[in-house]
mmCIF file of C-alpha atoms in Angstrom:
data_model
loop_
_atom_site.group_PDB
_atom_site.id
_atom_site.type_symbol
_atom_site.label_atom_id
_atom_site.label_comp_id
_atom_site.label_asym_id
_atom_site.label_seq_id
_atom_site.Cartn_x
_atom_site.Cartn_y
_atom_site.Cartn_z
ATOM 1 C CA MET E 1 -257.733 -25.331 -51.925
ATOM 2 C CA GLN E 2 -257.491 -26.733 -48.680
ATOM 3 C CA ALA E 3 -254.291 -26.737 -48.554
ATOM 4 C CA LEU E 4 -253.998 -22.795 -49.152
ATOM 5 C CA GLN E 5 -257.032 -21.964 -46.203
ATOM 6 C CA ARG E 6 -254.988 -23.472 -44.551
ATOM 7 C CA SER E 7 -251.895 -21.724 -44.937
ATOM 8 C CA LEU E 8 -254.104 -18.681 -45.279
ATOM 9 C CA ASP E 9 -255.505 -19.482 -41.651
ATOM 10 C CA TYR E 10 -258.781 -18.344 -44.094
ATOM 11 C CA ASN E 11 -262.238 -20.064 -44.762
ATOM 12 C CA PHE E 12 -263.725 -18.710 -47.838
ATOM 13 C CA ASP E 13 -268.025 -19.165 -47.273
ATOM 14 C CA ASP E 14 -267.681 -18.775 -51.047
ATOM 15 C CA GLY E 15 -265.492 -20.831 -52.643
ATOM 16 C CA GLU E 16 -266.629 -19.512 -56.260
ATOM 17 C CA LEU E 17 -264.574 -16.081 -55.289
ATOM 18 C CA CYS E 18 -261.784 -17.768 -54.170
ATOM 19 C CA ARG E 19 -261.383 -19.995 -57.794
ATOM 20 C CA ARG E 20 -262.011 -17.018 -58.989
ATOM 21 C CA ALA E 21 -258.783 -15.057 -57.323
ATOM 22 C CA LEU E 22 -256.992 -18.073 -58.770
ATOM 23 C CA THR E 23 -258.107 -17.529 -61.821
ATOM 24 C CA HIS E 24 -255.568 -16.066 -64.802
ATOM 25 C CA ARG E 25 -257.027 -14.645 -67.320
ATOM 26 C CA SER E 26 -255.462 -17.242 -69.990
ATOM 27 C CA ALA E 27 -257.863 -19.356 -68.171
ATOM 28 C CA GLY E 28 -261.440 -17.626 -69.383
ATOM 29 C CA ALA E 29 -263.403 -14.972 -69.291
ATOM 30 C CA ARG E 30 -264.183 -14.677 -64.857
ATOM 31 C CA HIS E 31 -260.449 -14.175 -64.363
ATOM 32 C CA ASN E 32 -258.849 -12.357 -61.076
ATOM 33 C CA GLU E 33 -258.313 -9.333 -61.961
ATOM 34 C CA ARG E 34 -260.387 -6.568 -60.783
ATOM 35 C CA LEU E 35 -259.644 -8.829 -57.753
ATOM 36 C CA GLU E 36 -256.017 -8.019 -58.029
ATOM 37 C CA PHE E 37 -257.008 -4.296 -58.700
ATOM 38 C CA LEU E 38 -259.172 -4.239 -55.130
ATOM 39 C CA GLY E 39 -256.195 -6.619 -53.693
ATOM 40 C CA ASP E 40 -253.584 -3.493 -54.411
ATOM 41 C CA ALA E 41 -255.174 -1.255 -53.114
ATOM 42 C CA LEU E 42 -256.070 -2.913 -49.741
ATOM 43 C CA LEU E 43 -252.448 -4.551 -49.430
ATOM 44 C CA GLY E 44 -250.974 -0.888 -49.712
ATOM 45 C CA MET E 45 -253.328 0.467 -46.863
ATOM 46 C CA ILE E 46 -252.914 -2.549 -44.776
ATOM 47 C CA VAL E 47 -249.321 -2.180 -45.102
ATOM 48 C CA ALA E 48 -249.910 1.452 -44.528
ATOM 49 C CA GLU E 49 -251.517 1.173 -41.390
ATOM 50 C CA TYR E 50 -249.348 -1.317 -39.491
ATOM 51 C CA LEU E 51 -245.810 0.903 -40.125
ATOM 52 C CA PHE E 52 -247.354 4.152 -39.141
ATOM 53 C CA GLU E 53 -249.268 2.442 -36.205
ATOM 54 C CA THR E 54 -246.089 0.257 -35.229
ATOM 55 C CA PHE E 55 -242.818 3.166 -36.298
ATOM 56 C CA PRO E 56 -244.437 6.386 -34.598
ATOM 57 C CA ASP E 57 -240.992 8.030 -34.666
ATOM 58 C CA ALA E 58 -240.635 7.157 -38.526
ATOM 59 C CA ASP E 59 -240.612 10.024 -41.115
ATOM 60 C CA GLU E 60 -243.228 9.680 -44.618
ATOM 61 C CA GLY E 61 -240.024 8.914 -46.392
ATOM 62 C CA GLN E 62 -238.798 6.131 -44.609
ATOM 63 C CA LEU E 63 -242.008 4.398 -44.269
ATOM 64 C CA THR E 64 -242.576 4.758 -48.372
ATOM 65 C CA ARG E 65 -239.782 3.006 -48.905
ATOM 66 C CA THR E 66 -240.099 0.240 -46.591
ATOM 67 C CA ARG E 67 -243.667 -0.300 -47.777
ATOM 68 C CA ALA E 68 -242.487 0.081 -50.939
ATOM 69 C CA ALA E 69 -240.141 -2.548 -50.269
ATOM 70 C CA LEU E 70 -242.877 -5.077 -48.699
ATOM 71 C CA VAL E 71 -245.524 -4.726 -51.326
ATOM 72 C CA ASN E 72 -243.110 -5.094 -54.442
ATOM 73 C CA ARG E 73 -243.467 -7.803 -57.536
ATOM 74 C CA GLU E 74 -240.116 -9.746 -55.694
ATOM 75 C CA SER E 75 -241.455 -9.661 -52.168
ATOM 76 C CA LEU E 76 -245.222 -10.810 -52.758
ATOM 77 C CA ALA E 77 -244.115 -13.598 -55.670
ATOM 78 C CA GLU E 78 -241.909 -14.797 -52.802
ATOM 79 C CA LEU E 79 -244.540 -14.614 -50.158
ATOM 80 C CA ALA E 80 -247.190 -16.764 -52.666
ATOM 81 C CA ARG E 81 -244.214 -18.982 -53.074
ATOM 82 C CA GLY E 82 -244.392 -19.739 -49.558
ATOM 83 C CA LEU E 83 -248.339 -20.104 -50.000
ATOM 84 C CA ALA E 84 -248.033 -22.749 -52.342
ATOM 85 C CA LEU E 85 -250.017 -20.716 -54.294
ATOM 86 C CA GLY E 86 -248.181 -21.802 -57.767
ATOM 87 C CA ASP E 87 -249.889 -25.347 -57.276
ATOM 88 C CA VAL E 88 -253.811 -24.220 -57.357
ATOM 89 C CA LEU E 89 -253.561 -21.370 -59.928
ATOM 90 C CA ILE E 90 -256.217 -22.061 -62.290
ATOM 91 C CA LEU E 91 -254.234 -21.441 -65.920
ATOM 92 C CA GLY E 92 -254.764 -21.728 -69.449
ATOM 93 C CA GLU E 93 -252.947 -24.040 -71.637
ATOM 94 C CA GLY E 94 -250.531 -21.911 -72.755
ATOM 95 C CA GLU E 95 -249.453 -20.434 -69.703
ATOM 96 C CA GLN E 96 -249.326 -23.799 -68.283
ATOM 97 C CA LYS E 97 -246.741 -24.610 -70.638
ATOM 98 C CA SER E 98 -244.476 -22.245 -70.452
ATOM 99 C CA GLY E 99 -244.058 -22.297 -66.808
ATOM 100 C CA GLY E 100 -246.700 -19.172 -65.394
ATOM 101 C CA TRP E 101 -247.055 -20.914 -62.292
ATOM 102 C CA ARG E 102 -243.731 -19.701 -61.232
ATOM 103 C CA ARG E 103 -243.405 -16.600 -62.488
ATOM 104 C CA ASP E 104 -243.216 -13.837 -60.319
ATOM 105 C CA SER E 105 -245.387 -11.699 -62.388
ATOM 106 C CA ILE E 106 -248.347 -13.925 -62.024
ATOM 107 C CA LEU E 107 -247.847 -15.168 -58.603
ATOM 108 C CA ALA E 108 -247.521 -11.591 -57.270
ATOM 109 C CA ASN E 109 -251.125 -10.691 -59.326
ATOM 110 C CA THR E 110 -252.767 -14.005 -57.955
ATOM 111 C CA LEU E 111 -252.010 -13.072 -54.327
ATOM 112 C CA GLU E 112 -253.423 -9.206 -54.497
ATOM 113 C CA ALA E 113 -257.033 -10.691 -55.935
ATOM 114 C CA LEU E 114 -256.769 -13.116 -53.420
ATOM 115 C CA ILE E 115 -256.195 -10.264 -50.783
ATOM 116 C CA GLY E 116 -259.193 -8.685 -52.646
ATOM 117 C CA ALA E 117 -261.660 -11.603 -52.179
ATOM 118 C CA ILE E 118 -260.858 -12.340 -48.630
ATOM 119 C CA TYR E 119 -261.639 -8.776 -47.924
ATOM 120 C CA LEU E 120 -265.030 -9.327 -50.640
ATOM 121 C CA ASP E 121 -265.488 -12.518 -48.846
ATOM 122 C CA GLY E 122 -265.033 -11.259 -44.867
ATOM 123 C CA GLY E 123 -264.932 -7.360 -44.658
ATOM 124 C CA LEU E 124 -261.768 -5.418 -43.389
ATOM 125 C CA GLU E 125 -260.809 -6.875 -40.354
ATOM 126 C CA ALA E 126 -260.819 -10.267 -41.580
ATOM 127 C CA CYS E 127 -258.583 -9.230 -44.449
ATOM 128 C CA ARG E 128 -256.422 -7.205 -42.215
ATOM 129 C CA ARG E 129 -255.713 -10.179 -39.825
ATOM 130 C CA VAL E 130 -255.028 -12.618 -43.366
ATOM 131 C CA VAL E 131 -252.434 -9.761 -44.367
ATOM 132 C CA ARG E 132 -250.896 -9.234 -41.310
ATOM 133 C CA GLY E 133 -250.479 -13.002 -40.744
ATOM 134 C CA ILE E 134 -248.907 -13.255 -43.883
ATOM 135 C CA TYR E 135 -246.309 -10.630 -43.417
ATOM 136 C CA THR E 136 -246.006 -11.719 -39.912
ATOM 137 C CA GLU E 137 -241.715 -12.545 -40.428
ATOM 138 C CA ARG E 138 -241.285 -9.406 -42.365
ATOM 139 C CA LEU E 139 -243.037 -7.424 -40.256
ATOM 140 C CA ASP E 140 -241.381 -8.404 -36.842
ATOM 141 C CA LYS E 141 -237.832 -7.697 -38.705
ATOM 142 C CA LEU E 142 -238.767 -3.983 -39.783
ATOM 143 C CA ASP E 143 -236.362 -1.139 -38.770
ATOM 144 C CA PRO E 144 -237.917 1.820 -41.340
ATOM 145 C CA SER E 145 -234.869 3.980 -40.643
ATOM 146 C CA ALA E 146 -232.484 1.163 -42.224
ATOM 147 C CA ALA E 147 -234.555 1.717 -45.492
ATOM 148 C CA ALA E 148 -231.900 2.664 -48.065
ATOM 149 C CA LYS E 149 -233.467 4.549 -50.989
ATOM 150 C CA ASP E 150 -233.587 2.545 -53.851
ATOM 151 C CA PRO E 151 -231.313 3.116 -56.996
ATOM 152 C CA LYS E 152 -233.695 5.009 -59.337
ATOM 153 C CA THR E 153 -234.125 7.243 -56.670
ATOM 154 C CA ALA E 154 -231.054 7.521 -55.254
ATOM 155 C CA LEU E 155 -229.910 8.078 -59.099
ATOM 156 C CA GLN E 156 -232.678 10.755 -59.897
ATOM 157 C CA GLU E 157 -232.636 12.752 -56.295
ATOM 158 C CA TYR E 158 -228.574 13.069 -57.105
ATOM 159 C CA LEU E 159 -229.488 14.677 -60.412
ATOM 160 C CA GLN E 160 -232.257 16.565 -59.187
ATOM 161 C CA ALA E 161 -229.625 18.424 -56.785
ATOM 162 C CA ARG E 162 -227.225 19.231 -59.158
ATOM 163 C CA GLN E 163 -230.152 20.351 -61.603
ATOM 164 C CA ARG E 164 -229.310 18.166 -64.204
ATOM 165 C CA GLU E 165 -231.973 15.865 -66.250
ATOM 166 C CA LEU E 166 -233.969 13.052 -65.326
ATOM 167 C CA PRO E 167 -232.385 9.418 -66.756
ATOM 168 C CA ARG E 168 -234.075 7.916 -69.004
ATOM 169 C CA TYR E 169 -234.218 3.572 -68.913
ATOM 170 C CA GLU E 170 -235.234 1.866 -72.336
ATOM 171 C CA THR E 171 -235.821 -1.924 -72.386
ATOM 172 C CA THR E 172 -233.318 -2.882 -75.158
ATOM 173 C CA ARG E 173 -233.459 -6.644 -75.557
ATOM 174 C CA VAL E 174 -236.154 -9.209 -74.027
ATOM 175 C CA SER E 175 -234.450 -12.950 -73.977
ATOM 176 C CA GLY E 176 -234.893 -16.165 -73.067
ATOM 177 C CA PRO E 177 -238.449 -18.775 -72.348
ATOM 178 C CA PRO E 178 -241.149 -17.218 -71.065
ATOM 179 C CA HIS E 179 -240.603 -17.741 -67.624
ATOM 180 C CA GLU E 180 -237.114 -16.944 -67.708
ATOM 181 C CA GLN E 181 -236.552 -13.834 -69.077
ATOM 182 C CA VAL E 182 -233.721 -11.772 -68.836
ATOM 183 C CA PHE E 183 -234.205 -8.045 -69.163
ATOM 184 C CA THR E 184 -231.882 -5.415 -70.970
ATOM 185 C CA VAL E 185 -232.240 -1.795 -69.847
ATOM 186 C CA THR E 186 -230.710 0.848 -71.019
ATOM 187 C CA CYS E 187 -230.034 3.988 -68.769
ATOM 188 C CA HIS E 188 -229.439 7.523 -70.501
ATOM 189 C CA VAL E 189 -227.919 10.039 -68.435
ATOM 190 C CA ASP E 190 -226.643 13.401 -70.123
ATOM 191 C CA SER E 191 -224.430 13.863 -67.581
ATOM 192 C CA LEU E 192 -222.203 10.532 -68.804
ATOM 193 C CA PRO E 193 -220.228 10.223 -71.321
ATOM 194 C CA ALA E 194 -222.409 7.027 -72.700
ATOM 195 C CA PRO E 195 -225.308 5.093 -71.904
ATOM 196 C CA VAL E 196 -225.003 2.527 -69.063
ATOM 197 C CA THR E 197 -226.787 -0.777 -69.498
ATOM 198 C CA ALA E 198 -227.762 -3.596 -67.162
ATOM 199 C CA ASP E 199 -229.807 -7.217 -67.312
ATOM 200 C CA GLY E 200 -232.428 -8.153 -64.683
ATOM 201 C CA ASN E 201 -234.715 -11.681 -64.565
ATOM 202 C CA SER E 202 -237.510 -8.358 -64.301
ATOM 203 C CA ARG E 203 -237.847 -5.487 -66.232
ATOM 204 C CA ARG E 204 -237.692 -3.777 -62.424
ATOM 205 C CA LYS E 205 -234.493 -5.551 -61.612
ATOM 206 C CA ALA E 206 -232.983 -4.482 -64.326
ATOM 207 C CA GLU E 207 -233.462 -0.545 -64.689
ATOM 208 C CA GLN E 208 -232.419 -0.756 -60.755
ATOM 209 C CA ALA E 209 -229.114 -2.406 -61.574
ATOM 210 C CA ALA E 210 -228.453 0.071 -64.620
ATOM 211 C CA ALA E 211 -229.111 2.471 -62.349
ATOM 212 C CA ARG E 212 -226.943 2.129 -59.531
ATOM 213 C CA ALA E 213 -224.654 1.351 -62.215
ATOM 214 C CA ALA E 214 -224.893 5.323 -63.627
ATOM 215 C CA LEU E 215 -225.082 6.356 -60.495
ATOM 216 C CA ARG E 216 -221.445 4.586 -58.807
ATOM 217 C CA GLN E 217 -219.538 6.588 -62.067
ATOM 218 C CA LEU E 218 -221.619 9.977 -61.262
ATOM 219 C CA ARG E 219 -219.794 9.425 -57.938
ATOM 220 C CA SER E 220 -216.037 8.009 -58.984
#
């Protein structure tokens, strides 16, 4: 945990609060889910505040898409790996054996819990400083004007503009071991002759891949 605090550039006054932020629900009743709820809200606010202040010419859509790209599960998991969170996670025996320490969802949720814990331990200014520090490299490279719409949004807007029924997504299969699951999602679009199916290592990625393939067919 000392190494983690050095990586965060933050030292907890309340070590038990830090420990709880790192504790998955599989490890006991005093787990990090409430802290995760708080951290998720704080993260969204701090990132939105930064984007609002830094890019005065960006419109709402550009800001929204940029924020979404910064705080989604994949981005948070990458940041968590950079902090080596997997090395200090407190997991139950089952999650430990199944590789929970490397699962995107657990890593992302734990990072959010840590953000919530830092806020409770040191206040908003400390929390803001840590979040901006974690995101430094990504924030320095941002260009909201270049933020592309994700495939699901693009497909929805394409159909709305033509007054057609919105797409429906169905998870039709989940395969592989818990730490390397593959999700199969089917996208139903009434305008297409048949549903479109795609795979991904998360439900979100599979839905985006299916939406991308459906949009490609609609535009062909």
